[in-house]
Structure formats: C-alpha cells, structure tokens
PDB file of C-alpha atoms in Angstrom:
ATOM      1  CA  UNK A 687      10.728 117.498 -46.871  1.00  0.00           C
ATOM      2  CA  UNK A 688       9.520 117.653 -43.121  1.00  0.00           C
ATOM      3  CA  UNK A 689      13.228 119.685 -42.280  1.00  0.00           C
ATOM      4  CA  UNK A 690      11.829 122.265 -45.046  1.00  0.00           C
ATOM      5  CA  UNK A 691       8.452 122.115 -43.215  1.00  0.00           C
ATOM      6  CA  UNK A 692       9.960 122.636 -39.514  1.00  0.00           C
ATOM      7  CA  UNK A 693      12.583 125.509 -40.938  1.00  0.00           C
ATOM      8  CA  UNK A 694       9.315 127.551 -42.546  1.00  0.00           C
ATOM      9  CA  UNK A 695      10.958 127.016 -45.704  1.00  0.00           C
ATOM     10  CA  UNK A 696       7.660 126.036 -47.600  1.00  0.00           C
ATOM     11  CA  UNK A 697       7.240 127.826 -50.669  1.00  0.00           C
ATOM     12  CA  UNK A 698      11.278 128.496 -50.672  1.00  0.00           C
ATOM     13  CA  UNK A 699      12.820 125.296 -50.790  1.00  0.00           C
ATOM     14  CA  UNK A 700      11.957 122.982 -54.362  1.00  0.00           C
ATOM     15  CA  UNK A 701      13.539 119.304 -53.787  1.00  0.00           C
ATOM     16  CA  UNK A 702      12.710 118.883 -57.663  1.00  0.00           C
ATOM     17  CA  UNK A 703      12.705 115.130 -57.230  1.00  0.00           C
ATOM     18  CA  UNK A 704       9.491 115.348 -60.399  1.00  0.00           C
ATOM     19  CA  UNK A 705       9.601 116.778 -63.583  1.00  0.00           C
ATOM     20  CA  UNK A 706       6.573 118.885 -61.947  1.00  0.00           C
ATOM     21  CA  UNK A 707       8.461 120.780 -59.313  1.00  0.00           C
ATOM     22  CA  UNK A 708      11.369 121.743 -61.800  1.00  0.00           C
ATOM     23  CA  UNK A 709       9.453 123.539 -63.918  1.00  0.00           C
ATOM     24  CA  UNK A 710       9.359 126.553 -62.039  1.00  0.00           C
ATOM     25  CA  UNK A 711      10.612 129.608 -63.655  1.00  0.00           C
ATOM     26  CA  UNK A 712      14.733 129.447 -62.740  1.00  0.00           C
ATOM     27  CA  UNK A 713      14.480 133.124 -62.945  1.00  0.00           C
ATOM     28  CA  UNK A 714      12.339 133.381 -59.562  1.00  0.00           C
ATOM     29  CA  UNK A 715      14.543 131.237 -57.652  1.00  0.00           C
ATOM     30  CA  UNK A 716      17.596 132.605 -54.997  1.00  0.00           C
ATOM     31  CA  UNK A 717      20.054 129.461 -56.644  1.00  0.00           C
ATOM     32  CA  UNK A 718      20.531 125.847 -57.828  1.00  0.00           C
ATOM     33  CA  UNK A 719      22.419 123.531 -55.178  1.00  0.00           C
ATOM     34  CA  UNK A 720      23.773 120.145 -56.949  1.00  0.00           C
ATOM     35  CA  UNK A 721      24.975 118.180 -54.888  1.00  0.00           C
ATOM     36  CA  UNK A 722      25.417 114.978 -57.487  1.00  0.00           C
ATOM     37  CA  UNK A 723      28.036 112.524 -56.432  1.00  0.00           C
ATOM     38  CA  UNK A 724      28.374 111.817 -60.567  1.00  0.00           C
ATOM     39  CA  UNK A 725      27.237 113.869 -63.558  1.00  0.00           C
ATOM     40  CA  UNK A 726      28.061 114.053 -66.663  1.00  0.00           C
ATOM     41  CA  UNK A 727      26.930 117.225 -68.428  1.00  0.00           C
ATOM     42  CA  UNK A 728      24.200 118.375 -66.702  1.00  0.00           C
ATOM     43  CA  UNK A 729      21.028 120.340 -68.119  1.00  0.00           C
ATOM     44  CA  UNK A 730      20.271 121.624 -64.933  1.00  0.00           C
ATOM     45  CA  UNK A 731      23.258 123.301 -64.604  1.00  0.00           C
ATOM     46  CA  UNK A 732      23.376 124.767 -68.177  1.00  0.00           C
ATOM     47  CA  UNK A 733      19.814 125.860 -67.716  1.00  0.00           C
ATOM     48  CA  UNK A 734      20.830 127.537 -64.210  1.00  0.00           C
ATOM     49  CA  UNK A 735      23.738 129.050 -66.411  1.00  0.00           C
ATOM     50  CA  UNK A 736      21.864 130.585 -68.675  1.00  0.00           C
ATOM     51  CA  UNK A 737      19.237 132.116 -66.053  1.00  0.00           C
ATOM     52  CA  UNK A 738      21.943 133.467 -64.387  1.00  0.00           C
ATOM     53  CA  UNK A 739      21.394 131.788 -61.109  1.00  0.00           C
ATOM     54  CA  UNK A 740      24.411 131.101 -58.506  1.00  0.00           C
ATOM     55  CA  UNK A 741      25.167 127.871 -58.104  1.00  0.00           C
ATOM     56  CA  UNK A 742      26.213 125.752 -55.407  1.00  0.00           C
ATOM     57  CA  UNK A 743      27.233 122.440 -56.510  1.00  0.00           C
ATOM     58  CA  UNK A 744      29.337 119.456 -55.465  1.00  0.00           C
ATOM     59  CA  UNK A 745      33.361 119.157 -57.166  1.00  0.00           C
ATOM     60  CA  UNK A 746      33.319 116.573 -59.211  1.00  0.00           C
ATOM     61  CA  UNK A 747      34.529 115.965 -63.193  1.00  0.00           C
ATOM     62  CA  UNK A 748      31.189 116.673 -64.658  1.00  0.00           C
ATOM     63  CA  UNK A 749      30.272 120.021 -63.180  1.00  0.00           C
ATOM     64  CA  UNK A 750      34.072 121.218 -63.347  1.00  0.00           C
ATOM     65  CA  UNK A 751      33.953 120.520 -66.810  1.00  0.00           C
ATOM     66  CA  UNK A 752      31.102 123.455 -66.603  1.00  0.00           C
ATOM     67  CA  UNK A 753      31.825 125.899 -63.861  1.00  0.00           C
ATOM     68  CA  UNK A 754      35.128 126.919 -61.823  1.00  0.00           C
ATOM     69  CA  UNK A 755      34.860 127.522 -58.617  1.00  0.00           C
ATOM     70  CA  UNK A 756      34.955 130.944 -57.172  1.00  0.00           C
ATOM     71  CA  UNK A 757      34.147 132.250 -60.345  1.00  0.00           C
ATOM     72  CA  UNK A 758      31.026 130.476 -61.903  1.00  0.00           C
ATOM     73  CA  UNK A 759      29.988 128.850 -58.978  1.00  0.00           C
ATOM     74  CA  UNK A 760      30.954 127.618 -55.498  1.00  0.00           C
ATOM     75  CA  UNK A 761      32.166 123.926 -55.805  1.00  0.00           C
ATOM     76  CA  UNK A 762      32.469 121.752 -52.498  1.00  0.00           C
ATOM     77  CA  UNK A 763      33.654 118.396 -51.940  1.00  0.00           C
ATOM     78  CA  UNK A 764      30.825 115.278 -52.935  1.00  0.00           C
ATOM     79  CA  UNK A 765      29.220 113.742 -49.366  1.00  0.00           C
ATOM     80  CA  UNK A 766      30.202 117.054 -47.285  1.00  0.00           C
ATOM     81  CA  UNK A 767      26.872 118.360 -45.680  1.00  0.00           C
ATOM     82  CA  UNK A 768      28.706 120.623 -43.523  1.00  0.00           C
ATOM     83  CA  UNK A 769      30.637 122.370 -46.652  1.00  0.00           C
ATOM     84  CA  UNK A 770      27.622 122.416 -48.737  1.00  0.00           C
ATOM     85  CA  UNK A 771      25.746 124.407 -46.238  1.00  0.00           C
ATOM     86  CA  UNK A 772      28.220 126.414 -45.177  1.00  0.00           C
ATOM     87  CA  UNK A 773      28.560 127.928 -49.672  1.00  0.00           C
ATOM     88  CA  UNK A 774      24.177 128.185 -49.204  1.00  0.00           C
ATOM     89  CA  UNK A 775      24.870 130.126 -46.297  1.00  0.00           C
ATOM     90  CA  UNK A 776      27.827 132.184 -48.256  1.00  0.00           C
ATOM     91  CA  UNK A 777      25.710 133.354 -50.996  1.00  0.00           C
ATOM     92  CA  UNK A 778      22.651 133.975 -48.715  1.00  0.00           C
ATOM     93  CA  UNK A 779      25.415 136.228 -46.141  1.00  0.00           C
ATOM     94  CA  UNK A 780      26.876 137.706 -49.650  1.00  0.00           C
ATOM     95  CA  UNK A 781      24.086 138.694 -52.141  1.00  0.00           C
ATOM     96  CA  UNK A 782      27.160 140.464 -54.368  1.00  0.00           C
ATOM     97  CA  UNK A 783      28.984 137.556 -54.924  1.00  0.00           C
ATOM     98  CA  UNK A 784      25.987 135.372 -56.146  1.00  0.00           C
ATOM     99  CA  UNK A 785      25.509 138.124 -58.545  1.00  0.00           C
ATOM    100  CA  UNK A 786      28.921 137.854 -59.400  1.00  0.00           C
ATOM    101  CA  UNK A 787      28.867 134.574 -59.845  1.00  0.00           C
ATOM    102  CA  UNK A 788      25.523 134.026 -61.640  1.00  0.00           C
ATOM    103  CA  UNK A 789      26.390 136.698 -64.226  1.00  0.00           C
ATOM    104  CA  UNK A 790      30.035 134.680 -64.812  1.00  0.00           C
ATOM    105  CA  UNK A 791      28.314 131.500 -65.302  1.00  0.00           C
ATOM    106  CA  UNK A 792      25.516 132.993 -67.592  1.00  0.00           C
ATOM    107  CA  UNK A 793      28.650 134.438 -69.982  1.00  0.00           C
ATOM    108  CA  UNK A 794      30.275 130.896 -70.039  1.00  0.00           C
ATOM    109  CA  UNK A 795      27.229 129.697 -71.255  1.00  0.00           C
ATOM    110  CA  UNK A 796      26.619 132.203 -74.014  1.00  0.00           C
ATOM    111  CA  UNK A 797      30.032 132.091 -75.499  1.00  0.00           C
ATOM    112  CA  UNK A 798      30.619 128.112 -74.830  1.00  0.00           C
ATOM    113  CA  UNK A 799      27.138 126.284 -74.909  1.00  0.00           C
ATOM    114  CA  UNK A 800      25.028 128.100 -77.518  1.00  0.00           C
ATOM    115  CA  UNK A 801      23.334 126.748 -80.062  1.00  0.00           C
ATOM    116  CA  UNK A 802      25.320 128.526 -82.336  1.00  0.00           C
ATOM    117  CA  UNK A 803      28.150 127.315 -80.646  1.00  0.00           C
ATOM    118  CA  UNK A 804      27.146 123.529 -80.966  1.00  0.00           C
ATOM    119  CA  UNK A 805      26.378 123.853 -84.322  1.00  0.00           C
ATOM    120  CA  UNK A 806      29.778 124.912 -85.061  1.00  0.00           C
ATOM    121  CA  UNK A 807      31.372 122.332 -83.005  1.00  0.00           C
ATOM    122  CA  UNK A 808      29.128 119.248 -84.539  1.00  0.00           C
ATOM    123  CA  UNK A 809      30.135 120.625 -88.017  1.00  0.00           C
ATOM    124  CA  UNK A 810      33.605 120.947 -87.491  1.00  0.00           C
ATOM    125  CA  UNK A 811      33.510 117.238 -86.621  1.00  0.00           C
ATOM    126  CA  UNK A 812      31.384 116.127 -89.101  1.00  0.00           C
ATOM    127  CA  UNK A 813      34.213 117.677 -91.568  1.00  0.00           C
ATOM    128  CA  UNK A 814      36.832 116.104 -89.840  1.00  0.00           C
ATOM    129  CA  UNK A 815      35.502 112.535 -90.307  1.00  0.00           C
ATOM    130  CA  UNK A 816      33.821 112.838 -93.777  1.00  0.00           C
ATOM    131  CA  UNK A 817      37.910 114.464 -94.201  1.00  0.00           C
ATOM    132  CA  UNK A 818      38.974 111.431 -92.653  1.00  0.00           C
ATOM    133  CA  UNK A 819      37.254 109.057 -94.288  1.00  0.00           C
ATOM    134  CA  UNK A 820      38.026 110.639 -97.705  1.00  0.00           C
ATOM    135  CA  UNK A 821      34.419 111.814 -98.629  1.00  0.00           C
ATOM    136  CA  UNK A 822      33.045 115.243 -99.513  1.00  0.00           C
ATOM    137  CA  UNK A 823      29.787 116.376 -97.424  1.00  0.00           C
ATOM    138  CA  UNK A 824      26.861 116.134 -99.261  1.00  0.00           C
ATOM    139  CA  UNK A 825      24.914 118.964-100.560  1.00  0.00           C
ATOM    140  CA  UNK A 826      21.473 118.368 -98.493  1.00  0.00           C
ATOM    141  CA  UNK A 827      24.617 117.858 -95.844  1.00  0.00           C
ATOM    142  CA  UNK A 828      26.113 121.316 -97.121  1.00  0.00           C
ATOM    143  CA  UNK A 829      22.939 123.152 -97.543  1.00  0.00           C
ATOM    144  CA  UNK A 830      21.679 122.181 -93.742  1.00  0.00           C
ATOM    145  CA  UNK A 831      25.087 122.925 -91.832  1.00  0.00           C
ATOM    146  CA  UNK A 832      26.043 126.049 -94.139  1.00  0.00           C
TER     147      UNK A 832
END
C-alpha cells in the first residue's frame, strides 16, 4: 500500500484484500492481475471474463483451466515479480492487445461458463447417474431441469 502511495497510484491501484474494495465496478478498471500461487476455479477471474477485462495472472492449473495464454490472458510463472510486471507493463505499452485479449476471454466465458451452460452440464450429469443407478428423474426433477 505505501509503494501505491509513493508511485501516485492512489485511486488506480485496488489491493482488494476486503470484500469492500472489490466491489468496484470491473468495467472501470484498466485489468485484473492474479497472481495466486493455487486456485481452483476462480470467481474473480470469471467475473473479469465476463467484463471483458485483460488479465494478467500467474500459470498455474486453476487459471489454465480458464484462460490460455496469449489469447485470453497473459499467464506468467507463480513467485516471478519481475515477469509479472513486465505482462502489466505489456498491456499498459499495448492497449490493442488487452482489447484483444479481454474480448477473447469475455467469449470463453459466454460460450463455456453461462448459466445456460451450467445448467446443461449439471443436467447431463444428473442423467448420467440417475442412468447409472437405474432410476428415472423425477417429474418435480423433470419439470425444474426441462
């Protein structure tokens, strides 16, 4: 916080260590940096998807799961300060590829992490183990997944 302070960064920089700093409106900020040494499926990242924010963010299993780098995001290696500020100052030195990349990432999101999309997924499962365990779905069951 005092680095953000001596840089002039107030007002610029969120270190959304609270639940109150993060609720900012994604929409109004220049990108989301992660640098996690372990996730699993992270909101923040979906939600940065969806805004269609570029994202910086550290290479590990969870967030590769979500984003490929170069083309959703940029990914750099977990515990590398130097790489990780070197991809903040890539999308800050080129405004067209953070475009680029945020629209990418909000398209994965659409067509793999919707709702819709979930829905789909959890009901196809649900019929594979009520098919696997040799019972038919309900019809409250039926009538609530379609």
């Amino acid at each position: 916080a005092e680095q953000i302070e001596v840089r002039g960064l107030d007002g610029r920089v969120v270190l959304a260590g609270t639940f109150d700093n993060f609720v900012l409106p994604l929409g109004s900020h220049f990108a989301l940096v992660l640098p996690s040494h372990q996730e699993g499926m992270s909101l923040a990242l979906l939600e940065a998807m969806a805004a269609g924010l570029p994202i910086v963010a550290t290479d590990i299993a969870g967030n590769r799961d979500l984003l490929s780098s170069g083309r959703h995001a940029l990914l750099v290696p977990a515990g590398d300060p130097t790489a990780l500020a070197a991809a903040i100052e890539r999308l800050l030195d080129e405004p067209e590829l953070g475009v680029s990349l945020g629209v990418a990432a909000r398209e994965r999101v659409a067509e793999e992490f919707s709702l819709a999309k979930c829905v789909e997924e959890h009901v196809a499962l649900f019929e594979r183990l009520v098919g696997a365990g040799g019972r038919q779905p309900s019809a409250s069951t039926k009538r609530f997944f379609g």
